[in-house]
């Protein structure tokens, strides 16, 4: 099993309509999420920025360039990991946004069950399904058959504005939920250690 390097990267690709490309994960943790992964998977010298380029190619077959990636989120999150050493103490996250790429969308058959473009409204609905799962209103079997937003991304999207611009309204985030629901979802990923 691969080692956890304690660093994770995410890539939010937005099309001209403002939709976000997300994958349905085949590997743990289950859920629907943007492109993401560990920073030092195969190349131990990668930076978060370099890993954003590699993960985008690996998970969806698209090419992005470092100069087109904009850092939109950086924070340590206590999200547990299926990798050793377990339990991990979480990850230093950096999430980048891009609206330019090349290539044909080709989701990884090993890592995904497919990819699609999601509106902010659909992402909100996925987050609400994750909240229902966190509160026990969606069974594990129902979640695996039709997952919501990967739990850690509920927290991340709750801080990222819907529109990326110099004058973005920081209160108009991709996901909007009451604190009690965010706290319930945090318990899912803070306790997550896949077997």
mmCIF file of C-alpha atoms in Angstrom:
data_model
loop_
_atom_site.group_PDB
_atom_site.id
_atom_site.type_symbol
_atom_site.label_atom_id
_atom_site.label_comp_id
_atom_site.label_asym_id
_atom_site.label_seq_id
_atom_site.Cartn_x
_atom_site.Cartn_y
_atom_site.Cartn_z
ATOM 1 C CA UNK A 1 0.000 0.000 0.000
ATOM 2 C CA UNK A 2 1.163 3.529 -0.793
ATOM 3 C CA UNK A 3 2.256 5.830 2.028
ATOM 4 C CA UNK A 4 0.274 8.955 2.915
ATOM 5 C CA UNK A 5 2.471 12.016 2.407
ATOM 6 C CA UNK A 6 0.083 14.270 4.361
ATOM 7 C CA UNK A 7 -0.495 16.517 1.337
ATOM 8 C CA UNK A 8 -3.541 16.618 -0.932
ATOM 9 C CA UNK A 9 -4.379 18.628 -4.023
ATOM 10 C CA UNK A 10 -7.667 19.393 -5.732
ATOM 11 C CA UNK A 11 -8.430 20.860 -9.152
ATOM 12 C CA UNK A 12 -11.674 22.681 -9.889
ATOM 13 C CA UNK A 13 -12.117 22.837 -13.665
ATOM 14 C CA UNK A 14 -14.876 25.300 -14.650
ATOM 15 C CA UNK A 15 -16.370 25.393 -18.141
ATOM 16 C CA UNK A 16 -17.679 28.523 -19.879
ATOM 17 C CA UNK A 17 -21.101 27.986 -18.230
ATOM 18 C CA UNK A 18 -19.541 27.890 -14.741
ATOM 19 C CA UNK A 19 -20.110 24.154 -14.316
ATOM 20 C CA UNK A 20 -17.489 22.139 -12.430
ATOM 21 C CA UNK A 21 -16.017 18.858 -13.665
ATOM 22 C CA UNK A 22 -16.349 16.122 -11.058
ATOM 23 C CA UNK A 23 -15.729 12.392 -10.942
ATOM 24 C CA UNK A 24 -17.557 9.617 -9.172
ATOM 25 C CA UNK A 25 -14.838 7.865 -7.196
ATOM 26 C CA UNK A 26 -14.289 4.141 -7.637
ATOM 27 C CA UNK A 27 -11.703 4.037 -4.827
ATOM 28 C CA UNK A 28 -12.203 5.137 -1.224
ATOM 29 C CA UNK A 29 -13.306 7.569 -0.029
ATOM 30 C CA UNK A 30 -16.531 7.146 -1.958
ATOM 31 C CA UNK A 31 -18.452 10.081 -3.318
ATOM 32 C CA UNK A 32 -18.533 12.580 -6.150
ATOM 33 C CA UNK A 33 -15.699 15.097 -6.142
ATOM 34 C CA UNK A 34 -13.468 17.276 -8.277
ATOM 35 C CA UNK A 35 -10.110 15.961 -9.424
ATOM 36 C CA UNK A 36 -7.974 15.289 -6.336
ATOM 37 C CA UNK A 37 -5.211 13.165 -4.931
ATOM 38 C CA UNK A 38 -2.072 12.919 -2.875
ATOM 39 C CA UNK A 39 0.785 15.198 -3.885
ATOM 40 C CA UNK A 40 3.646 12.687 -3.882
ATOM 41 C CA UNK A 41 1.947 9.601 -5.347
ATOM 42 C CA UNK A 42 4.463 8.434 -7.914
ATOM 43 C CA UNK A 43 6.916 11.354 -7.995
ATOM 44 C CA UNK A 44 8.275 12.171 -4.519
ATOM 45 C CA UNK A 45 9.526 15.623 -5.532
ATOM 46 C CA UNK A 46 6.177 16.975 -6.759
ATOM 47 C CA UNK A 47 4.739 20.184 -5.376
ATOM 48 C CA UNK A 48 1.009 20.804 -4.926
ATOM 49 C CA UNK A 49 1.024 22.697 -8.238
ATOM 50 C CA UNK A 50 2.818 19.888 -10.072
ATOM 51 C CA UNK A 51 0.474 17.325 -8.555
ATOM 52 C CA UNK A 52 -2.526 19.330 -9.829
ATOM 53 C CA UNK A 53 -1.221 18.887 -13.380
ATOM 54 C CA UNK A 54 -0.497 15.159 -12.867
ATOM 55 C CA UNK A 55 -3.832 14.360 -11.149
ATOM 56 C CA UNK A 56 -5.834 16.118 -13.871
ATOM 57 C CA UNK A 57 -4.164 14.010 -16.559
ATOM 58 C CA UNK A 58 -4.392 10.838 -14.475
ATOM 59 C CA UNK A 59 -8.048 11.098 -13.417
ATOM 60 C CA UNK A 60 -9.747 12.702 -16.439
ATOM 61 C CA UNK A 61 -7.213 12.677 -19.289
ATOM 62 C CA UNK A 62 -7.070 16.460 -19.635
ATOM 63 C CA UNK A 63 -3.949 18.642 -19.726
ATOM 64 C CA UNK A 64 -3.656 21.799 -17.623
ATOM 65 C CA UNK A 65 -0.612 24.046 -17.291
ATOM 66 C CA UNK A 66 0.775 25.412 -14.031
ATOM 67 C CA UNK A 67 0.513 29.005 -15.295
ATOM 68 C CA UNK A 68 -3.247 28.539 -15.824
ATOM 69 C CA UNK A 69 -3.902 27.247 -12.295
ATOM 70 C CA UNK A 70 -5.069 29.690 -9.620
ATOM 71 C CA UNK A 71 -4.831 28.789 -5.936
ATOM 72 C CA UNK A 72 -8.339 29.150 -4.452
ATOM 73 C CA UNK A 73 -8.022 27.208 -1.186
ATOM 74 C CA UNK A 74 -5.208 26.261 1.198
ATOM 75 C CA UNK A 75 -5.796 24.713 4.605
ATOM 76 C CA UNK A 76 -4.909 21.770 6.809
ATOM 77 C CA UNK A 77 -7.863 19.399 7.160
ATOM 78 C CA UNK A 78 -8.029 16.445 9.507
ATOM 79 C CA UNK A 79 -9.399 14.139 6.813
ATOM 80 C CA UNK A 80 -8.297 10.600 7.465
ATOM 81 C CA UNK A 81 -6.689 8.424 4.830
ATOM 82 C CA UNK A 82 -6.822 4.802 3.730
ATOM 83 C CA UNK A 83 -3.052 4.812 3.309
ATOM 84 C CA UNK A 84 -0.432 4.050 5.921
ATOM 85 C CA UNK A 85 0.509 5.253 8.399
ATOM 86 C CA UNK A 86 -3.031 4.927 9.690
ATOM 87 C CA UNK A 87 -4.735 6.730 11.116
ATOM 88 C CA UNK A 88 -3.212 9.706 9.360
ATOM 89 C CA UNK A 89 -3.339 13.101 11.005
ATOM 90 C CA UNK A 90 -4.940 14.664 7.939
ATOM 91 C CA UNK A 91 -3.648 16.577 4.942
ATOM 92 C CA UNK A 92 -2.342 19.966 3.912
ATOM 93 C CA UNK A 93 -4.803 20.808 1.127
ATOM 94 C CA UNK A 94 -4.306 23.148 -1.806
ATOM 95 C CA UNK A 95 -7.092 23.516 -4.362
ATOM 96 C CA UNK A 96 -6.539 25.168 -7.732
ATOM 97 C CA UNK A 97 -9.021 26.466 -10.273
ATOM 98 C CA UNK A 98 -8.638 26.442 -14.052
ATOM 99 C CA UNK A 99 -10.826 27.401 -16.969
ATOM 100 C CA UNK A 100 -8.379 26.375 -19.696
ATOM 101 C CA UNK A 101 -7.225 22.872 -20.622
ATOM 102 C CA UNK A 102 -6.704 20.674 -23.659
ATOM 103 C CA UNK A 103 -7.535 17.107 -24.525
ATOM 104 C CA UNK A 104 -10.564 14.907 -24.563
ATOM 105 C CA UNK A 105 -12.355 14.035 -21.351
ATOM 106 C CA UNK A 106 -11.303 10.437 -20.653
ATOM 107 C CA UNK A 107 -12.097 9.404 -17.057
ATOM 108 C CA UNK A 108 -9.733 6.848 -15.540
ATOM 109 C CA UNK A 109 -11.366 3.425 -15.457
ATOM 110 C CA UNK A 110 -9.178 2.456 -12.489
ATOM 111 C CA UNK A 111 -10.019 5.466 -10.289
ATOM 112 C CA UNK A 112 -13.478 6.607 -11.408
ATOM 113 C CA UNK A 113 -16.942 5.419 -12.283
ATOM 114 C CA UNK A 114 -17.203 8.337 -14.711
ATOM 115 C CA UNK A 115 -17.084 12.124 -14.882
ATOM 116 C CA UNK A 116 -19.629 14.856 -15.569
ATOM 117 C CA UNK A 117 -20.070 18.638 -15.448
ATOM 118 C CA UNK A 118 -22.107 19.845 -12.458
ATOM 119 C CA UNK A 119 -23.916 23.134 -11.873
ATOM 120 C CA UNK A 120 -23.685 24.821 -8.477
ATOM 121 C CA UNK A 121 -27.299 23.787 -7.857
ATOM 122 C CA UNK A 122 -26.511 20.119 -8.534
ATOM 123 C CA UNK A 123 -23.434 20.330 -6.278
ATOM 124 C CA UNK A 124 -25.645 21.784 -3.536
ATOM 125 C CA UNK A 125 -28.041 18.822 -3.960
ATOM 126 C CA UNK A 126 -25.100 16.395 -3.714
ATOM 127 C CA UNK A 127 -23.929 18.162 -0.530
ATOM 128 C CA UNK A 128 -27.427 17.818 0.931
ATOM 129 C CA UNK A 129 -27.350 14.077 0.173
ATOM 130 C CA UNK A 130 -24.035 13.883 2.045
ATOM 131 C CA UNK A 131 -25.648 15.679 4.984
ATOM 132 C CA UNK A 132 -28.507 13.142 4.920
ATOM 133 C CA UNK A 133 -25.906 10.354 4.948
ATOM 134 C CA UNK A 134 -24.095 12.010 7.863
ATOM 135 C CA UNK A 135 -27.349 12.162 9.826
ATOM 136 C CA UNK A 136 -28.145 8.485 9.095
ATOM 137 C CA UNK A 137 -31.015 9.212 6.697
ATOM 138 C CA UNK A 138 -29.187 7.480 3.818
ATOM 139 C CA UNK A 139 -27.954 3.924 4.395
ATOM 140 C CA UNK A 140 -24.469 2.759 3.458
ATOM 141 C CA UNK A 141 -25.936 0.651 0.633
ATOM 142 C CA UNK A 142 -27.906 3.640 -0.683
ATOM 143 C CA UNK A 143 -24.788 5.825 -0.447
ATOM 144 C CA UNK A 144 -22.631 3.343 -2.365
ATOM 145 C CA UNK A 145 -25.316 2.999 -5.068
ATOM 146 C CA UNK A 146 -25.875 6.750 -5.395
ATOM 147 C CA UNK A 147 -23.303 8.796 -3.488
ATOM 148 C CA UNK A 148 -23.404 12.467 -2.679
ATOM 149 C CA UNK A 149 -20.493 14.873 -2.541
ATOM 150 C CA UNK A 150 -17.351 13.329 -1.031
ATOM 151 C CA UNK A 151 -17.496 14.522 2.611
ATOM 152 C CA UNK A 152 -14.268 16.564 2.683
ATOM 153 C CA UNK A 153 -15.465 18.484 -0.396
ATOM 154 C CA UNK A 154 -18.616 19.628 1.404
ATOM 155 C CA UNK A 155 -16.309 21.506 3.769
ATOM 156 C CA UNK A 156 -14.043 22.790 0.978
ATOM 157 C CA UNK A 157 -16.910 23.944 -1.266
ATOM 158 C CA UNK A 158 -18.500 25.704 1.687
ATOM 159 C CA UNK A 159 -15.590 28.177 1.563
ATOM 160 C CA UNK A 160 -15.029 28.578 -2.209
ATOM 161 C CA UNK A 161 -17.048 31.290 -4.003
ATOM 162 C CA UNK A 162 -19.303 30.297 -6.901
ATOM 163 C CA UNK A 163 -17.523 32.769 -9.167
ATOM 164 C CA UNK A 164 -13.771 33.156 -9.220
ATOM 165 C CA UNK A 165 -12.891 36.811 -9.689
ATOM 166 C CA UNK A 166 -11.154 39.641 -7.936
ATOM 167 C CA UNK A 167 -14.540 40.925 -6.776
ATOM 168 C CA UNK A 168 -16.121 37.570 -5.889
ATOM 169 C CA UNK A 169 -18.726 37.608 -3.128
ATOM 170 C CA UNK A 170 -17.041 35.404 -0.502
ATOM 171 C CA UNK A 171 -20.430 34.660 1.100
ATOM 172 C CA UNK A 172 -21.852 33.262 -2.165
ATOM 173 C CA UNK A 173 -20.107 29.914 -1.870
ATOM 174 C CA UNK A 174 -20.575 26.790 -4.003
ATOM 175 C CA UNK A 175 -22.199 24.947 -1.079
ATOM 176 C CA UNK A 176 -24.259 26.652 1.619
ATOM 177 C CA UNK A 177 -25.231 24.685 4.715
ATOM 178 C CA UNK A 178 -25.901 25.399 8.377
ATOM 179 C CA UNK A 179 -22.914 24.897 10.667
ATOM 180 C CA UNK A 180 -24.618 21.926 12.371
ATOM 181 C CA UNK A 181 -24.760 20.095 9.040
ATOM 182 C CA UNK A 182 -21.126 20.928 8.210
ATOM 183 C CA UNK A 183 -20.127 19.604 11.646
ATOM 184 C CA UNK A 184 -22.045 16.350 11.026
ATOM 185 C CA UNK A 185 -20.268 15.867 7.685
ATOM 186 C CA UNK A 186 -16.875 16.637 9.252
ATOM 187 C CA UNK A 187 -17.418 13.711 11.602
ATOM 188 C CA UNK A 188 -17.635 11.435 8.538
ATOM 189 C CA UNK A 189 -14.260 12.318 7.107
ATOM 190 C CA UNK A 190 -12.479 12.909 10.386
ATOM 191 C CA UNK A 191 -13.443 9.375 11.364
ATOM 192 C CA UNK A 192 -12.855 7.891 7.894
ATOM 193 C CA UNK A 193 -10.117 5.340 7.700
ATOM 194 C CA UNK A 194 -10.901 2.980 4.856
ATOM 195 C CA UNK A 195 -10.063 -0.647 5.386
#
